[in-house]
Coordinates of C-alpha atoms in Angstrom, one line a residue:
M1 CA -22.7 18.0 -19.1
Y2 CA -20.3 16.8 -16.5
D3 CA -17.3 14.8 -17.9
K4 CA -17.0 11.9 -15.5
K5 CA -13.8 9.9 -16.0
R6 CA -12.2 6.7 -14.8
I7 CA -8.9 7.7 -13.4
L8 CA -6.0 5.6 -12.2
V9 CA -3.7 6.9 -9.5
T10 CA -0.6 4.8 -9.0
G11 CA 0.9 5.2 -5.5
G12 CA -2.6 6.2 -4.5
A13 CA -2.3 5.1 -0.9
G14 CA 0.8 7.3 -0.4
F15 CA 0.9 10.8 1.1
I16 CA 0.2 12.8 -2.1
G17 CA -1.7 10.0 -3.8
S18 CA -4.3 9.7 -1.1
H19 CA -5.0 13.4 -1.1
L20 CA -5.3 13.3 -4.9
C21 CA -7.7 10.3 -4.8
R22 CA -9.9 12.2 -2.3
R23 CA -10.0 15.3 -4.5
L24 CA -10.9 13.3 -7.6
L25 CA -13.7 11.5 -5.8
K26 CA -15.0 14.8 -4.5
A27 CA -15.3 15.8 -8.2
K28 CA -17.3 12.6 -8.8
H29 CA -14.8 10.8 -10.9
E30 CA -14.4 7.0 -10.7
V31 CA -11.0 6.4 -9.1
V32 CA -8.8 3.3 -9.2
C33 CA -6.0 3.4 -6.6
V34 CA -3.1 1.1 -7.2
D35 CA -0.4 0.7 -4.6
N36 CA 2.0 -2.1 -3.4
Y37 CA 2.0 -0.5 0.2
F38 CA 5.8 -0.3 0.4
T39 CA 5.5 3.3 1.6
G40 CA 1.8 3.8 1.2
S41 CA -0.7 2.8 3.8
R42 CA -4.2 1.4 3.8
S43 CA -5.0 3.8 6.6
N44 CA -4.5 6.7 4.1
I45 CA -7.4 5.4 2.0
S46 CA -9.6 3.7 4.6
S47 CA -12.1 6.5 4.7
L48 CA -12.5 6.3 0.9
M49 CA -13.3 2.6 0.8
P50 CA -17.1 2.9 1.3
D51 CA -17.4 5.2 -1.8
P52 CA -18.8 3.2 -4.7
L53 CA -16.7 5.3 -7.1
F54 CA -13.4 4.1 -5.4
E55 CA -11.5 0.9 -6.0
A56 CA -8.2 -0.1 -4.4
I57 CA -5.9 -2.7 -6.0
R58 CA -2.7 -4.0 -4.5
H59 CA -0.2 -4.1 -7.3
D60 CA 3.5 -3.3 -8.1
I61 CA 3.7 -1.3 -11.3
T62 CA 7.0 -2.9 -12.2
S63 CA 4.6 -5.6 -13.5
P64 CA 2.1 -4.9 -16.3
L65 CA -1.4 -3.8 -15.3
H66 CA -4.5 -4.3 -17.4
L67 CA -7.3 -1.8 -16.8
E68 CA -9.5 0.5 -18.9
V69 CA -9.0 4.1 -17.8
D70 CA -9.3 7.6 -19.2
E71 CA -6.5 9.2 -17.3
I72 CA -3.4 8.1 -15.3
Y73 CA -1.6 9.9 -12.5
N74 CA 1.7 8.0 -12.1
L75 CA 2.8 8.8 -8.5
A76 CA 4.2 5.4 -7.6
C77 CA 7.7 5.7 -6.2
P78 CA 9.2 6.1 -2.7
A79 CA 10.1 9.8 -2.3
S80 CA 12.0 9.8 1.0
P81 CA 15.7 9.1 0.8
V82 CA 15.4 6.7 3.7
H83 CA 13.0 4.6 1.7
Y84 CA 14.3 4.9 -1.8
Q85 CA 17.9 4.2 -0.6
A86 CA 16.7 1.1 1.3
D87 CA 16.3 -0.8 -2.0
P88 CA 17.9 1.4 -4.7
V89 CA 17.6 -1.2 -7.5
Q90 CA 13.9 -1.5 -6.9
T91 CA 13.6 2.3 -6.8
T92 CA 15.2 2.5 -10.3
K93 CA 12.9 -0.3 -11.5
V94 CA 9.7 1.4 -10.3
S95 CA 10.8 4.7 -11.9
V96 CA 11.8 3.2 -15.2
Q97 CA 10.0 -0.1 -15.7
G98 CA 7.0 1.3 -13.9
A99 CA 6.9 4.3 -16.3
I100 CA 7.2 1.9 -19.3
N101 CA 4.2 -0.2 -18.1
M102 CA 2.0 2.9 -17.4
L103 CA 2.9 4.5 -20.7
G104 CA 2.0 1.2 -22.4
L105 CA -1.3 1.2 -20.6
A106 CA -2.0 4.8 -21.6
K107 CA -1.0 4.0 -25.2
R108 CA -3.4 1.0 -25.4
H109 CA -6.4 3.0 -24.2
K110 CA -5.5 6.4 -25.6
A111 CA -5.5 7.8 -22.0
K112 CA -3.8 11.0 -20.8
I113 CA -1.0 10.3 -18.4
L114 CA 0.7 12.5 -15.9
Q115 CA 4.2 11.8 -14.5
A116 CA 4.9 12.9 -11.0
S117 CA 8.5 13.9 -11.5
T118 CA 10.6 15.7 -8.9
S119 CA 12.8 18.7 -8.2
E120 CA 15.6 16.1 -7.7
V121 CA 16.1 16.0 -11.4
Y122 CA 17.9 19.3 -10.9
G123 CA 20.3 17.7 -8.5
D124 CA 22.5 20.2 -6.6
P125 CA 21.7 23.1 -8.8
E126 CA 24.1 25.8 -10.1
M127 CA 21.1 27.9 -11.2
H128 CA 18.8 29.5 -8.6
P129 CA 15.8 29.5 -8.6
Q130 CA 15.4 26.5 -10.9
P131 CA 13.4 27.0 -14.1
E132 CA 12.2 24.1 -16.2
S133 CA 14.9 24.9 -18.8
Y134 CA 17.7 24.1 -16.4
L135 CA 19.2 20.7 -17.2
G136 CA 20.5 20.0 -13.7
R137 CA 23.6 18.7 -12.0
V138 CA 23.1 15.2 -10.8
N139 CA 25.7 12.6 -9.6
P140 CA 24.8 9.5 -11.6
I141 CA 26.7 7.1 -9.3
G142 CA 25.9 8.6 -5.9
P143 CA 23.5 7.1 -3.2
R144 CA 20.7 9.4 -4.4
A145 CA 21.1 8.5 -8.1
C146 CA 18.5 5.6 -8.0
Y147 CA 15.8 8.3 -7.4
D148 CA 17.3 11.3 -9.2
E149 CA 18.3 9.4 -12.4
G150 CA 15.3 7.1 -12.2
K151 CA 13.0 10.1 -12.4
R152 CA 15.1 11.7 -15.1
C153 CA 14.9 8.6 -17.2
A154 CA 11.1 8.4 -16.7
E155 CA 10.8 12.0 -18.1
T156 CA 12.8 10.8 -21.1
L157 CA 10.5 7.9 -21.7
F158 CA 7.4 10.1 -21.3
F159 CA 8.6 12.6 -24.0
D160 CA 9.8 9.8 -26.3
Y161 CA 6.3 8.2 -26.1
H162 CA 4.9 11.6 -26.8
R163 CA 7.0 12.1 -29.9
Q164 CA 6.9 8.5 -31.2
H165 CA 3.4 7.6 -30.4
Q166 CA 1.6 11.0 -30.1
L167 CA 0.7 10.1 -26.5
V168 CA -0.8 12.9 -24.5
I169 CA 1.5 13.4 -21.5
K170 CA 1.9 15.8 -18.6
V171 CA 5.1 16.1 -16.6
A172 CA 5.1 17.8 -13.1
R173 CA 8.3 18.5 -11.3
I174 CA 7.2 18.4 -7.7
F175 CA 9.2 20.3 -5.1
N176 CA 9.1 19.6 -1.3
T177 CA 5.6 18.9 -0.2
Y178 CA 4.2 18.5 3.3
G179 CA 0.9 18.3 5.2
P180 CA -1.4 15.9 7.1
G181 CA -1.0 12.3 6.0
M182 CA 2.8 12.2 5.9
R183 CA 4.3 9.1 7.5
V184 CA 5.4 9.8 11.0
D185 CA 8.5 7.7 10.5
D186 CA 9.4 8.6 7.0
G187 CA 12.6 10.5 7.9
R188 CA 12.0 13.6 5.9
V189 CA 12.8 17.0 7.2
V190 CA 9.3 18.4 8.1
S191 CA 8.2 15.1 9.7
N192 CA 11.4 14.6 11.5
F193 CA 11.5 18.2 12.9
I194 CA 7.9 17.9 14.1
V195 CA 8.2 14.5 15.6
Q196 CA 11.4 15.5 17.4
A197 CA 9.9 18.7 18.7
L198 CA 6.7 17.1 19.9
G199 CA 8.8 14.4 21.7
G200 CA 11.1 17.0 23.3
K201 CA 14.1 15.4 21.5
P202 CA 17.0 17.3 19.9
I203 CA 16.2 18.5 16.4
T204 CA 18.9 17.2 14.1
I205 CA 20.1 19.5 11.3
Y206 CA 22.5 18.1 8.8
G207 CA 25.1 20.6 7.7
D208 CA 25.3 24.1 9.2
G209 CA 21.6 24.8 8.7
S210 CA 22.1 27.3 5.9
Q211 CA 20.9 25.0 3.1
T212 CA 17.5 25.9 1.8
R213 CA 14.2 24.3 0.7
S214 CA 10.8 25.5 -0.4
F215 CA 7.8 23.9 1.2
C216 CA 4.4 23.4 -0.6
Y217 CA 1.3 22.4 1.3
V218 CA -0.2 19.3 -0.1
D219 CA -3.6 20.8 -1.0
D220 CA -1.9 23.4 -3.2
L221 CA 0.2 20.7 -4.8
V222 CA -2.8 18.5 -5.6
D223 CA -4.6 21.5 -7.1
G224 CA -1.6 22.0 -9.4
L225 CA -1.6 18.4 -10.5
I226 CA -5.3 18.5 -11.4
R227 CA -4.9 21.8 -13.3
L228 CA -1.9 20.4 -15.2
M229 CA -3.9 17.3 -16.3
G230 CA -6.7 19.6 -17.5
T231 CA -4.4 21.7 -19.8
P232 CA -4.7 21.3 -23.6
D233 CA -3.2 18.1 -25.1
H234 CA -0.2 19.9 -26.6
E235 CA 0.9 21.3 -23.3
A236 CA 3.1 18.5 -22.0
G237 CA 5.4 20.4 -19.6
P238 CA 7.5 19.9 -17.7
I239 CA 6.1 22.3 -15.1
N240 CA 7.5 23.1 -11.7
L241 CA 5.0 22.7 -8.9
G242 CA 6.2 24.0 -5.6
N243 CA 6.1 27.0 -3.2
P244 CA 8.7 29.7 -4.2
G245 CA 9.1 30.7 -0.5
E246 CA 12.6 29.8 0.5
F247 CA 13.7 28.8 4.1
T248 CA 16.9 27.6 5.6
M249 CA 16.8 24.4 7.6
L250 CA 17.6 26.5 10.7
E251 CA 14.6 28.8 10.0
L252 CA 12.4 25.8 9.6
A253 CA 13.6 24.2 12.8
E254 CA 13.1 27.4 14.8
L255 CA 9.6 27.8 13.4
V256 CA 8.6 24.2 14.3
I257 CA 10.0 24.7 17.8
R258 CA 7.9 27.9 18.2
L259 CA 4.7 26.4 16.8
T260 CA 4.9 23.3 18.9
G261 CA 5.9 25.1 22.0
S262 CA 8.8 22.6 22.3
R263 CA 11.9 23.0 24.5
S264 CA 14.0 20.9 22.0
R265 CA 17.5 22.1 21.3
I266 CA 19.1 21.9 17.9
E267 CA 22.0 19.5 17.1
F268 CA 24.2 19.8 14.0
R269 CA 25.5 16.7 12.2
P270 CA 27.5 16.1 9.0
L271 CA 25.7 16.7 5.7
P272 CA 24.8 13.6 3.7
Q273 CA 26.5 13.0 0.3
D274 CA 25.0 14.9 -2.7
D275 CA 22.4 16.7 -0.5
P276 CA 21.4 19.9 -2.5
T277 CA 22.5 23.1 -0.8
R278 CA 19.7 25.2 -2.4
R279 CA 16.3 24.4 -3.8
R280 CA 13.6 26.8 -4.9
P281 CA 11.2 26.5 -7.9
D282 CA 10.7 29.1 -10.6
I283 CA 6.9 28.8 -11.0
T284 CA 6.5 31.3 -13.8
R285 CA 5.3 28.6 -16.2
A286 CA 2.8 27.3 -13.7
R287 CA 1.4 30.8 -13.1
V288 CA 1.0 31.4 -16.9
S289 CA -0.1 28.0 -18.1
L290 CA -2.1 26.8 -15.2
G291 CA -3.2 30.0 -13.4
W292 CA -1.7 28.3 -10.4
E293 CA 0.4 29.4 -7.4
P294 CA 0.4 28.2 -3.8
R295 CA -2.1 29.8 -1.4
V296 CA -1.1 28.3 2.0
N297 CA 1.9 29.9 3.7
L298 CA 4.3 27.8 5.7
T299 CA 3.2 28.9 9.2
D300 CA -0.5 28.0 8.5
G301 CA 0.4 24.8 6.8
L302 CA 2.7 23.7 9.6
K303 CA 0.0 24.4 12.2
D304 CA -2.4 21.9 10.4
T305 CA 0.5 19.4 9.9
I306 CA 1.6 19.6 13.6
A307 CA -2.0 19.1 14.7
W308 CA -2.2 15.9 12.6
F309 CA 1.1 14.6 13.9
R310 CA 0.0 15.2 17.5
R311 CA -3.0 12.9 16.9
Q312 CA -0.8 10.2 15.3
I313 CA 1.8 10.3 18.1
D314 CA -1.0 10.0 20.7
Q315 CA -2.1 6.8 19.1
R316 CA 1.2 5.0 18.7
P317 CA 4.9 5.0 19.6
V318 CA 7.1 6.7 17.0
R319 CA 10.5 5.7 15.7
I320 CA 12.4 8.7 14.2
V321 CA 14.3 7.8 11.1
E322 CA 17.6 9.5 10.3
P323 CA 19.4 11.1 8.5
V324 CA 17.6 12.9 5.7
L325 CA 16.9 16.4 4.5
A326 CA 15.6 16.6 0.9
F327 CA 12.7 15.1 -0.8
G328 CA 10.8 15.8 -4.1

């Protein structure tokens, strides 16, 4: 018999969260989306509103939440440096106090809970690619620390609740993710490059363009999250979820120019403080434990993403937010 669950998705109106809500509804689960709409948008979930299995609640998880649920996906936190650096104290609060509140909710109802952690816990890594065993190199007092250290502390809390209260937890370390549904003005590298190219503006690269990232299409990422939640209770993670294909910023910019047919030129600017020089996941554990690996290559994923951005730009004026390269 089908095991229908009531599932809470915090940050459910965000980029990844809205895709996850859609997939869970397609599987006929009851989905409760919680979001304070700081970076999430009602437009991301508007098509889900008529579904009787879907419920949206405006709430900030730094305050306690009282619901009866079977599973929790904790995705609530701004992921773009432009947004998490805008209010760094609140970013730390949502990562830490938000995690405490969601862990308390899971403990009360004996619910499984998944933490959307990030590749940023590795900081500017000395080991490449990054396996889950790597402890990272993070500047605890830099401008990115509110996010990096906030997520690291959240992982600590999850594993302490697991050890102290036998809570069933799952921790996913999410690497750069892109796809339809990204904010047009979020300032992250994929969205910035596409918006600049479509507008015929110069494409801004910070540094010399040799720094690398690995880009995972959102559908692949959501599949990984759902697979991780479905693993046996003793398999807590952490597990890297990302695409191991590695591209320099210059390669990404040139690919976006080619796929958009743009005449944009490339401009180089100083690299922001603490921006990682290399980022690539070792997904051996995901392959073995989840039977998961990305299916969508960067070219195909960018084609879909560019088509989505074209539609958004046709509908409204766009303000490009700078500077930013990395995101988790």
